[in-house]
CSV table of C-alpha atoms in Angstrom, one decimal:
chain,number,residue,atom,x,y,z
Z,25,MET,CA,-101.3,188.0,-38.6
Z,26,THR,CA,-99.7,187.3,-35.1
Z,27,GLU,CA,-96.2,188.0,-34.3
Z,28,GLN,CA,-93.8,185.3,-33.2
Z,29,ILE,CA,-90.6,186.0,-31.4
Z,30,PRO,CA,-87.6,183.8,-32.2
Z,31,LEU,CA,-85.8,182.2,-29.3
Z,32,ASP,CA,-82.1,182.2,-28.7
Z,33,GLU,CA,-81.8,178.8,-27.1
Z,34,GLY,CA,-82.6,176.4,-30.0
Z,35,HIS,CA,-86.4,176.7,-29.8
Z,36,ASP,CA,-88.4,177.7,-32.8
Z,37,VAL,CA,-90.7,180.4,-31.5
Z,38,VAL,CA,-92.0,181.7,-28.2
Z,39,PRO,CA,-95.7,182.5,-27.9
Z,40,THR,CA,-96.8,186.1,-27.4
Z,41,PRO,CA,-100.0,186.2,-25.2
Z,42,ALA,CA,-102.1,186.2,-28.4
Z,43,THR,CA,-100.4,183.0,-29.8
Z,44,SER,CA,-100.3,181.0,-26.6
Z,45,LEU,CA,-101.3,177.3,-26.7
Z,46,ALA,CA,-104.0,178.2,-24.2
Z,47,LEU,CA,-105.8,180.2,-26.8
Z,48,ARG,CA,-105.4,177.7,-29.6
Z,49,ASP,CA,-108.4,175.5,-28.4
Z,50,ILE,CA,-110.3,178.5,-26.9
Z,51,PRO,CA,-109.7,181.4,-29.3
Z,52,VAL,CA,-112.4,183.5,-27.7
Z,53,PRO,CA,-112.5,182.7,-24.0
Z,54,ASP,CA,-115.2,183.8,-21.6
Z,55,TYR,CA,-112.4,184.5,-19.1
Z,56,CYS,CA,-108.7,185.1,-19.9
Z,57,ASP,CA,-105.6,186.4,-18.0
Z,58,VAL,CA,-101.9,186.6,-18.6
Z,59,VAL,CA,-99.4,186.8,-15.8
Z,60,ILE,CA,-95.7,187.5,-16.4
Z,61,VAL,CA,-93.2,187.0,-13.6
Z,62,PRO,CA,-89.4,186.9,-13.3
Z,63,THR,CA,-87.7,183.6,-13.0
Z,64,ARG,CA,-85.3,185.0,-10.4
Z,65,GLY,CA,-82.1,183.5,-11.8
Z,66,VAL,CA,-83.4,179.9,-12.2
Z,67,THR,CA,-81.9,178.7,-15.5
Z,68,GLU,CA,-84.3,175.8,-16.1
Z,69,SER,CA,-85.3,175.9,-19.8
Z,70,ASP,CA,-88.0,173.1,-19.8
Z,71,PRO,CA,-91.5,174.7,-19.7
Z,72,ARG,CA,-92.8,171.3,-18.4
Z,73,VAL,CA,-90.7,171.7,-15.2
Z,74,TRP,CA,-92.0,175.2,-14.7
Z,75,ALA,CA,-95.6,174.2,-15.2
Z,76,GLU,CA,-95.4,171.3,-12.8
Z,77,ALA,CA,-93.6,173.5,-10.2
Z,78,ILE,CA,-96.2,176.2,-10.4
Z,79,PHE,CA,-99.1,173.8,-9.8
Z,80,SER,CA,-97.4,171.4,-7.4
Z,81,HIS,CA,-98.7,170.7,-3.9
Z,82,GLU,CA,-95.4,171.9,-2.3
Z,83,ASN,CA,-95.8,175.3,-4.1
Z,84,VAL,CA,-99.1,176.1,-2.5
Z,85,PRO,CA,-98.8,178.6,0.4
Z,86,LEU,CA,-99.1,177.1,3.9
Z,87,THR,CA,-102.2,179.0,4.7
Z,88,LYS,CA,-104.1,177.4,1.7
Z,89,ARG,CA,-102.8,174.0,2.7
Z,90,GLY,CA,-104.0,174.6,6.2
Z,91,ILE,CA,-107.5,175.7,5.1
Z,92,THR,CA,-107.7,172.7,2.9
Z,93,ALA,CA,-106.7,170.4,5.7
Z,94,LEU,CA,-109.4,171.9,8.0
Z,95,ARG,CA,-112.0,171.5,5.3
Z,96,ASP,CA,-111.1,167.9,4.8
Z,97,GLU,CA,-111.3,167.2,8.5
Z,98,ALA,CA,-114.7,168.9,8.8
Z,99,VAL,CA,-116.0,166.7,5.9
Z,100,ARG,CA,-114.7,163.6,7.6
Z,101,LEU,CA,-116.6,164.5,10.8
Z,102,PHE,CA,-119.8,164.0,8.8
Z,103,ASP,CA,-118.6,160.6,7.4
Z,104,MET,CA,-118.1,162.1,4.0
Z,105,VAL,CA,-115.1,161.6,1.8
Z,106,PRO,CA,-113.1,164.8,1.1
Z,107,PRO,CA,-112.5,165.5,-2.6
Z,108,PRO,CA,-109.1,164.3,-3.9
Z,109,ALA,CA,-106.4,166.9,-4.3
Z,110,LYS,CA,-106.4,168.1,-7.8
Z,111,GLU,CA,-103.2,167.3,-9.7
Z,112,TYR,CA,-102.3,169.3,-12.8
Z,113,VAL,CA,-100.3,167.4,-15.4
Z,114,THR,CA,-98.7,168.9,-18.5
Z,115,ASP,CA,-100.6,167.6,-21.5
Z,116,GLU,CA,-98.4,169.0,-24.3
Z,117,VAL,CA,-95.1,170.9,-24.8
Z,118,ARG,CA,-94.5,172.8,-28.0
Z,119,GLY,CA,-91.4,174.9,-28.2
Z,120,ALA,CA,-91.0,177.0,-25.1
Z,121,GLU,CA,-94.5,176.5,-23.9
Z,122,ALA,CA,-96.2,173.8,-21.9
Z,123,LEU,CA,-100.0,173.3,-22.0
Z,124,ILE,CA,-102.2,172.1,-19.1
Z,125,VAL,CA,-105.8,171.0,-20.0
Z,126,ASP,CA,-108.3,170.9,-17.1
Z,127,ASP,CA,-111.7,170.3,-18.5
Z,128,ASP,CA,-114.9,169.1,-16.8
Z,129,GLU,CA,-118.6,168.9,-17.8
Z,130,ASN,CA,-119.1,172.7,-17.0
Z,131,LEU,CA,-115.8,174.3,-17.9
Z,132,ARG,CA,-113.0,174.1,-20.5
Z,133,ILE,CA,-109.7,175.4,-19.0
Z,134,ARG,CA,-106.4,175.8,-20.8
Z,135,ILE,CA,-103.2,177.0,-19.0
Z,136,GLY,CA,-100.1,177.8,-21.1
Z,137,VAL,CA,-96.8,178.2,-19.3
Z,138,ALA,CA,-94.0,179.7,-21.4
Z,139,LEU,CA,-90.5,180.9,-20.9
Z,140,LEU,CA,-90.0,184.2,-22.7
Z,141,PRO,CA,-86.7,184.9,-24.7
Z,142,GLY,CA,-83.6,184.9,-22.5
Z,143,GLY,CA,-85.3,182.7,-19.8
Z,144,ARG,CA,-85.7,185.6,-17.4
Z,145,LEU,CA,-89.5,185.9,-17.6
Z,146,LEU,CA,-92.2,183.3,-17.2
Z,147,GLN,CA,-95.6,183.8,-18.9
Z,148,VAL,CA,-98.8,182.0,-17.6
Z,149,THR,CA,-101.8,182.3,-19.9
Z,150,THR,CA,-105.2,181.1,-18.7
Z,151,ALA,CA,-108.2,180.7,-21.0
Z,152,VAL,CA,-111.6,179.5,-19.7
Z,153,GLN,CA,-114.8,178.7,-21.6
Z,154,PHE,CA,-118.1,178.2,-19.8
Z,155,LEU,CA,-120.0,175.2,-21.0
Z,156,SER,CA,-123.1,175.7,-18.9
Z,157,LEU,CA,-124.7,178.1,-16.4
Z,158,ARG,CA,-123.4,175.9,-13.6
Z,159,GLY,CA,-119.8,176.4,-14.9
Z,160,ARG,CA,-120.3,180.2,-15.0
Z,161,ILE,CA,-121.6,180.1,-11.4
Z,162,ALA,CA,-118.8,177.8,-10.2
Z,163,PHE,CA,-116.1,180.0,-11.8
Z,164,ALA,CA,-117.5,183.3,-10.5
Z,165,PRO,CA,-115.7,183.3,-7.1
Z,166,ARG,CA,-112.5,182.2,-8.7
Z,167,ARG,CA,-112.7,184.9,-11.4
Z,168,VAL,CA,-112.1,187.6,-8.7
Z,169,LEU,CA,-108.8,186.2,-7.4
Z,170,HIS,CA,-107.6,184.0,-10.2
Z,171,ALA,CA,-104.9,186.3,-11.6
Z,172,ALA,CA,-103.6,187.1,-8.1
Z,173,ALA,CA,-103.5,183.4,-7.2
Z,174,VAL,CA,-101.6,182.5,-10.4
Z,175,ASN,CA,-99.2,185.4,-9.8
Z,176,THR,CA,-98.5,184.1,-6.3
Z,177,LEU,CA,-97.9,180.5,-7.5
Z,178,ALA,CA,-95.7,181.6,-10.4
Z,179,ARG,CA,-93.6,183.8,-8.1
Z,180,ARG,CA,-93.1,180.9,-5.8
Z,181,ALA,CA,-92.1,178.5,-8.6
Z,182,PRO,CA,-88.4,179.4,-8.7
Z,183,THR,CA,-88.0,178.5,-5.1
Z,184,THR,CA,-89.8,175.2,-5.6
Z,185,ILE,CA,-87.5,174.4,-8.6
Z,186,ARG,CA,-84.4,175.3,-6.5
Z,187,ARG,CA,-85.6,173.2,-3.6
Z,188,ARG,CA,-86.2,170.2,-5.9
Z,189,GLY,CA,-82.7,170.7,-7.3
Z,190,VAL,CA,-81.2,170.6,-3.9
Z,191,ALA,CA,-83.2,167.5,-2.9
Z,192,ASP,CA,-82.2,165.7,-6.1
Z,193,GLY,CA,-78.5,166.6,-5.5
Z,194,GLU,CA,-78.3,168.7,-8.7
Z,195,ILE,CA,-77.6,171.9,-6.8
Z,196,PRO,CA,-75.1,171.7,-3.9
Z,197,ARG,CA,-76.5,172.4,-0.5
Z,198,ARG,CA,-75.1,175.6,1.0
Z,199,GLY,CA,-74.7,175.4,4.7
Z,200,ILE,CA,-74.7,178.3,7.2
Z,201,VAL,CA,-71.0,178.0,7.7
Z,202,GLY,CA,-70.4,178.2,3.9
Z,203,GLN,CA,-72.6,181.3,3.6
Z,204,ALA,CA,-70.9,183.0,6.5
Z,205,ALA,CA,-67.5,182.3,5.0
Z,206,ARG,CA,-68.5,183.6,1.6
Z,207,ARG,CA,-69.9,186.8,3.1
Z,208,ALA,CA,-66.7,187.3,5.1
Z,209,LEU,CA,-64.6,186.9,2.1
Z,210,SER,CA,-66.7,189.2,-0.1
Z,211,ARG,CA,-66.6,192.0,2.5
Z,212,GLY,CA,-62.8,192.1,2.8
Z,213,PRO,CA,-60.9,193.1,5.9
Z,214,ARG,CA,-62.6,195.4,8.4
Z,215,HIS,CA,-60.7,198.5,9.5
């Protein structure tokens, strides 16, 4: 029997890595990883917002965006069409976890993004099932760096959510003058 931890914010239960939605459809994956990172003070409680922030284009590091742009231009030189940018969309939300399904003819991929109790930690569970030899070969290079890449994206997500909040006007923009004034007031008089 698996353990389920009650949430304190009106949700029924939060998944442990063993009860994640990612493992519901693929109970015995060929590849699986779980990454847990701090939310760094962001109080967003909707797991869909976290999932979309983690895998959004703006959250990808600039070096990766630059490499992708160079690849696309090289492909255009040979009059070929570059592949479209992959967009991850949340397929289901249950309790404190959002599920992303990313299947193709060679792989079944499930990514569960969950807020752990208290909202201070974010858990990203990935489960992959190979459907063919081609899928196994295609995933082999990703397998080596997958957990590190998801860790990087998840750690960048709080900044992406804050940036979106400022752009939408939900979070007041703090200017340099305001920051300097707050620092001066917090330090007190100098002697």
